[in-house]
Coordinates of C-alpha atoms in Angstrom, one line a residue:
X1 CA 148.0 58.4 89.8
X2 CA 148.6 57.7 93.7
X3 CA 150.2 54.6 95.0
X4 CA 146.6 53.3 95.5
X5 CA 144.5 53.7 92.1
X6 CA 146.8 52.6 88.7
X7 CA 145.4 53.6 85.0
X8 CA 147.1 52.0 82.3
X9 CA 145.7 52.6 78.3
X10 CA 146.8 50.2 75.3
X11 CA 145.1 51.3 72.4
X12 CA 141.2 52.1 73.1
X13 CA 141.3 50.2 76.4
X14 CA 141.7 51.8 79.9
X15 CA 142.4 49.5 82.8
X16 CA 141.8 51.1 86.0
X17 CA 143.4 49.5 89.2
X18 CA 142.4 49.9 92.9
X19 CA 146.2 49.0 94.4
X20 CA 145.9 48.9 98.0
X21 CA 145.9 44.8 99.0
X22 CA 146.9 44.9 102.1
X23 CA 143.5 46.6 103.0
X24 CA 141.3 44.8 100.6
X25 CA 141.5 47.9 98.6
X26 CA 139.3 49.9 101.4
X27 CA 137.8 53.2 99.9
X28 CA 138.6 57.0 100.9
X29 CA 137.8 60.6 99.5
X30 CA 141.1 60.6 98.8
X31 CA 140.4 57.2 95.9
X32 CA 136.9 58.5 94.8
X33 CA 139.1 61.8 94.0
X34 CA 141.5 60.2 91.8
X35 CA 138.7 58.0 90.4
X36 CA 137.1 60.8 89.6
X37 CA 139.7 62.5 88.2
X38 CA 140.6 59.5 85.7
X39 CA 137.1 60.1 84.7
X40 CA 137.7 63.5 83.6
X41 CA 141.1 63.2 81.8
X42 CA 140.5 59.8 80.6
X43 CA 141.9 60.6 77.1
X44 CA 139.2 60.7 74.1
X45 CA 140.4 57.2 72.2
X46 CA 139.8 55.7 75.0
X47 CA 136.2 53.0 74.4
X48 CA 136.5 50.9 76.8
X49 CA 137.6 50.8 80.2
X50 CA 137.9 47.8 83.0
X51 CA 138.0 48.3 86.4
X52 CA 139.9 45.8 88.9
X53 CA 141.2 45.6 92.1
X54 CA 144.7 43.7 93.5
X55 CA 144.2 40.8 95.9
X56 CA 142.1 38.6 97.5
X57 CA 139.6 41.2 97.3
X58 CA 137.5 43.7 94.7
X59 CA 137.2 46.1 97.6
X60 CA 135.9 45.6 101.3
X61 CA 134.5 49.6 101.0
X62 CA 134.9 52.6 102.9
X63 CA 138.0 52.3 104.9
X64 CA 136.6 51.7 108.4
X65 CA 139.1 54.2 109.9
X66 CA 136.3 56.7 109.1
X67 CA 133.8 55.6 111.4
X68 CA 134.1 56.3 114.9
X69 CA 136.9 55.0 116.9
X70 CA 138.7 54.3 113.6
X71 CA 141.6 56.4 113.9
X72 CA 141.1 58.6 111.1
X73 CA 142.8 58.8 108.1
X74 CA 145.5 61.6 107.7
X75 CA 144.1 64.3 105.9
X76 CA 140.6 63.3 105.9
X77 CA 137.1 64.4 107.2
X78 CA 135.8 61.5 109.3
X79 CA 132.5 60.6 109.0
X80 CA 131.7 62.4 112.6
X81 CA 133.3 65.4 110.7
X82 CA 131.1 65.2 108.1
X83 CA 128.2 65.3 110.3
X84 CA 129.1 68.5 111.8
X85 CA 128.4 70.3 108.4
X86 CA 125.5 72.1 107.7
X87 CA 123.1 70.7 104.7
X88 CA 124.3 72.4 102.1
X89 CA 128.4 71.7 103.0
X90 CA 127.6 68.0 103.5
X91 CA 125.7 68.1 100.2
X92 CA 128.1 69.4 98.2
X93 CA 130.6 67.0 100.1
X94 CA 128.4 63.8 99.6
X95 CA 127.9 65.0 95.5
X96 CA 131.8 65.3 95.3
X97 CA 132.4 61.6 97.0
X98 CA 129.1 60.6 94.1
X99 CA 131.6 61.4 90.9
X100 CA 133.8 58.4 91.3
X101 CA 131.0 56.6 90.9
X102 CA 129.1 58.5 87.7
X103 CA 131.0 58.6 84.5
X104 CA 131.7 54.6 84.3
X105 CA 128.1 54.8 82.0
X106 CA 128.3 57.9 80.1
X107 CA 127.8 57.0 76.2
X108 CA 131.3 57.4 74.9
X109 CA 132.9 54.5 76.8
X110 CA 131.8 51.3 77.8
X111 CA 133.0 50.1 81.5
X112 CA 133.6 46.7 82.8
X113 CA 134.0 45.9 86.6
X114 CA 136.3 43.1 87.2
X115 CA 135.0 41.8 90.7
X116 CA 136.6 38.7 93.1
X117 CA 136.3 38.3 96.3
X118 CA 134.4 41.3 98.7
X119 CA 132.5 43.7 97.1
X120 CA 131.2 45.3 99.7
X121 CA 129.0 48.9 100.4
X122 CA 131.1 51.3 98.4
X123 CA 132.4 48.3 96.6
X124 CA 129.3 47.2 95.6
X125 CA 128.2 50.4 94.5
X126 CA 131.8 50.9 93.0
X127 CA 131.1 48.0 90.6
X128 CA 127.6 48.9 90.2
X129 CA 128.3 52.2 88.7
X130 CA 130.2 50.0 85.8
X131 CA 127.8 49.0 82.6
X132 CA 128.9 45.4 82.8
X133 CA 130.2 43.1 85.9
X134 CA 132.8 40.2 85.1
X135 CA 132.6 38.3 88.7
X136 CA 134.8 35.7 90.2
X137 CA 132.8 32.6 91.1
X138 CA 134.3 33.5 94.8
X139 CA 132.7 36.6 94.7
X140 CA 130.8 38.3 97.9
X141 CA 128.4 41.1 97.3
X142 CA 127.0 42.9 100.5
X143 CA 125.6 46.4 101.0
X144 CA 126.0 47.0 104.6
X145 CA 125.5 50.9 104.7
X146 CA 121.8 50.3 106.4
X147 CA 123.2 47.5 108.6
X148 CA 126.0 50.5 109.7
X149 CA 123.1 53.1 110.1
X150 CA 123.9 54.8 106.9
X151 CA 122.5 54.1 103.6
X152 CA 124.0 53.5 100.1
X153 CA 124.8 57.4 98.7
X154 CA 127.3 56.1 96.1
X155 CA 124.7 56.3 93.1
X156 CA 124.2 52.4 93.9
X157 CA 120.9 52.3 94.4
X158 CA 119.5 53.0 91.1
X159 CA 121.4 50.6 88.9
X160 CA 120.8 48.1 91.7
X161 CA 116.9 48.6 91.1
X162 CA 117.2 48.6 87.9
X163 CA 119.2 45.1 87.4
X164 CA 116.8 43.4 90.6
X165 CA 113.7 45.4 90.9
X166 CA 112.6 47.0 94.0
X167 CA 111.6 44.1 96.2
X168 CA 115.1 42.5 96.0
X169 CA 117.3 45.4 95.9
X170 CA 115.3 46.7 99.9
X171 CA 115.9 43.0 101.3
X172 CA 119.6 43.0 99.7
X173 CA 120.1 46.9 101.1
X174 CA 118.4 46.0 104.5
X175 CA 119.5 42.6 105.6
X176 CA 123.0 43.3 104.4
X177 CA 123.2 39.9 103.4
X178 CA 125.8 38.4 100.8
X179 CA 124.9 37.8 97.5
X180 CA 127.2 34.9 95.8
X181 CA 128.2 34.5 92.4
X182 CA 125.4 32.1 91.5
X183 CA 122.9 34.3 92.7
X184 CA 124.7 37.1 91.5
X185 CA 124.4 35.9 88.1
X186 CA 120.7 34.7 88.0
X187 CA 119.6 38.3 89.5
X188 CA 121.4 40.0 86.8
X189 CA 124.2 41.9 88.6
X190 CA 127.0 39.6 87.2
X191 CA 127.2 39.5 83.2
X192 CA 129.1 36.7 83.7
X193 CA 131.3 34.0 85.9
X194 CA 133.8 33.0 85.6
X195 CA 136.9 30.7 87.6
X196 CA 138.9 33.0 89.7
X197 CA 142.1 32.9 87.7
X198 CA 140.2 33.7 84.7
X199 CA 139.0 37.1 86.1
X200 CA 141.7 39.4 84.8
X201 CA 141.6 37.8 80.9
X202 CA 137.5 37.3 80.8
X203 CA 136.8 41.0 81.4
X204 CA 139.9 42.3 78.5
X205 CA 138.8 39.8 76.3
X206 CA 135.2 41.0 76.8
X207 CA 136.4 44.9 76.7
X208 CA 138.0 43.9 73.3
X209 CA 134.7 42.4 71.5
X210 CA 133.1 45.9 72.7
X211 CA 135.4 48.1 70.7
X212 CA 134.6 45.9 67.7
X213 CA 131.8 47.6 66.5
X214 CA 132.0 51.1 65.0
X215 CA 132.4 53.5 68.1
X216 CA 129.8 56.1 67.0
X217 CA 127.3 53.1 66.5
X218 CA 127.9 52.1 70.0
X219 CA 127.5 55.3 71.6
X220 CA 124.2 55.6 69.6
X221 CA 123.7 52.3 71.1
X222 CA 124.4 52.9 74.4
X223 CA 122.2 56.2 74.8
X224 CA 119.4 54.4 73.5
X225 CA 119.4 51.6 76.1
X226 CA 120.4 53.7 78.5
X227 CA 117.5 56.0 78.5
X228 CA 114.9 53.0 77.7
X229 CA 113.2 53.2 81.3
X230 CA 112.4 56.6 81.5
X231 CA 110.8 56.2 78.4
X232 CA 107.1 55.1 76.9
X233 CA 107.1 52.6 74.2
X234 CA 105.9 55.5 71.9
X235 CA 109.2 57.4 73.1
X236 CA 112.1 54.9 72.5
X237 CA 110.6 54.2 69.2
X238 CA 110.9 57.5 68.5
X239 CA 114.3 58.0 69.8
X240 CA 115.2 55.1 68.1
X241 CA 114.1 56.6 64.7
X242 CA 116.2 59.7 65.5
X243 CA 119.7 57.7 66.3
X244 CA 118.9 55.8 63.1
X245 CA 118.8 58.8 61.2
X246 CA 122.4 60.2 62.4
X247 CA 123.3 56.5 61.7
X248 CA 122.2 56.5 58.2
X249 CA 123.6 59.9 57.6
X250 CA 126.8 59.6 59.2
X251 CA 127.7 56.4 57.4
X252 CA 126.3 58.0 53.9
X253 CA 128.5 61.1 54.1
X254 CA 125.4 63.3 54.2
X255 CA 126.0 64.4 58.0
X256 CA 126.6 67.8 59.1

């Protein structure tokens, strides 16, 4: 890993560490890459993986010596770069930046986000894309891409919809406003909240009750609720009968 992102595996639990403090663990392509590459070497005995970051903060989101008048950051495209690219380069450049943030709720695994202080844009998205959110009680969610003249691109959006509904998720996204742990828990975005120098042992101790049950039973699990929405009634109960039935063969040796 760089000197920036950490991954550390005991047993079948990941811990994933944004290291950079000093800037409030500010994101770059050059963090989404190794995020993303975790992702895809993660090893397979791995069911459970928390995400943190070191310091005050979870992660104050893309490092602002991107924008304009920033500075830059050695060896990558500024955002003004970016623009200069036709549709399909800043596409494919946008869907590269997009897999840090997509494999935290594939089946196999489940993710916890441990989140203190600012989460804010791509950090809000960052712990977004995690199934479950273990927040400090002085956390700070914000979403400031629209504020900025952007908007969120970070596959944040959706999950955010899905835990608020649409009404709250525009006037969080618009206003830019911060949402505190209070709020954050009686919206749904925080699982839980807990005292800040709790943070780190709530979300292992939480990672360790999920790799309690059988893993194939959670994946099974897991599919089913996440693929719930896009579902009729008529349709979960069916795919409900059809995990079942891999269940109940699986665990009676009659499998293929």
């Amino acid at each position: 890993m760089s000197e920036y992102v950490r991954l550390e595996q005991t047993g079948p639990l990941a811990v994933v560490t944004l290291a950079n403090p000093d800037r409030r663990n500010a994101q770059t392509p050059a963090m989404w890459r190794e995020l993303a590459g975790i992702g895809r070497s993660l090893p397979g005995d791995v069911r459970a993986v928390v995400l943190r970051g070191e310091g005050a903060s979870f992660s104050a989101g893309l490092d602002r010596r991107l924008f304009p008048g920033g500075g830059g950051v050695p060896g990558e495209a500024a955002l003004a770069d970016l623009a200069e690219q036709d549709e399909a380069g800043l596409d494919a450049a946008i869907s590269g930046f997009q897999e840090a943030f997509t494999w935290w709720r594939r089946p196999d695994l489940v993710s916890i986000a441990a989140v203190q202080g600012h989460a804010v844009g791509a950090g809000f998205q960052l712990a977004l894309a995690c199934d479950l959110r273990v927040c400090a009680d002085d956390v700070q969610f914000s979403m400031l891409e629209t504020s900025l003249g952007l908007v969120p691109d970070l596959a944040g959006t959706k999950p955010l919809v899905d835990l608020v509904g649409y009404s709250r998720a525009l006037e969080i996204c618009v206003t830019g406003r911060r949402v505190g742990a209070e709020e954050a828990a009686a919206l749904g975005i925080a699982t839980s909240v807990v005292p800040r120098a709790a943070l780190d042992d709530a979300a292992l101790e939480l990672a360790q009750a999920l790799t309690q049950a059988p893993r194939d039973a959670v994946v099974e699990t897991k599919a089913l609720l996440l693929g719930a929405a896009a579902r009729s009634y008529d349709e979960q109960r069916a795919a409900e009968r059809e995990a079942q039935g891999r269940r109940l063969r699986d665990l009676l040796g009659k499998g293929e």
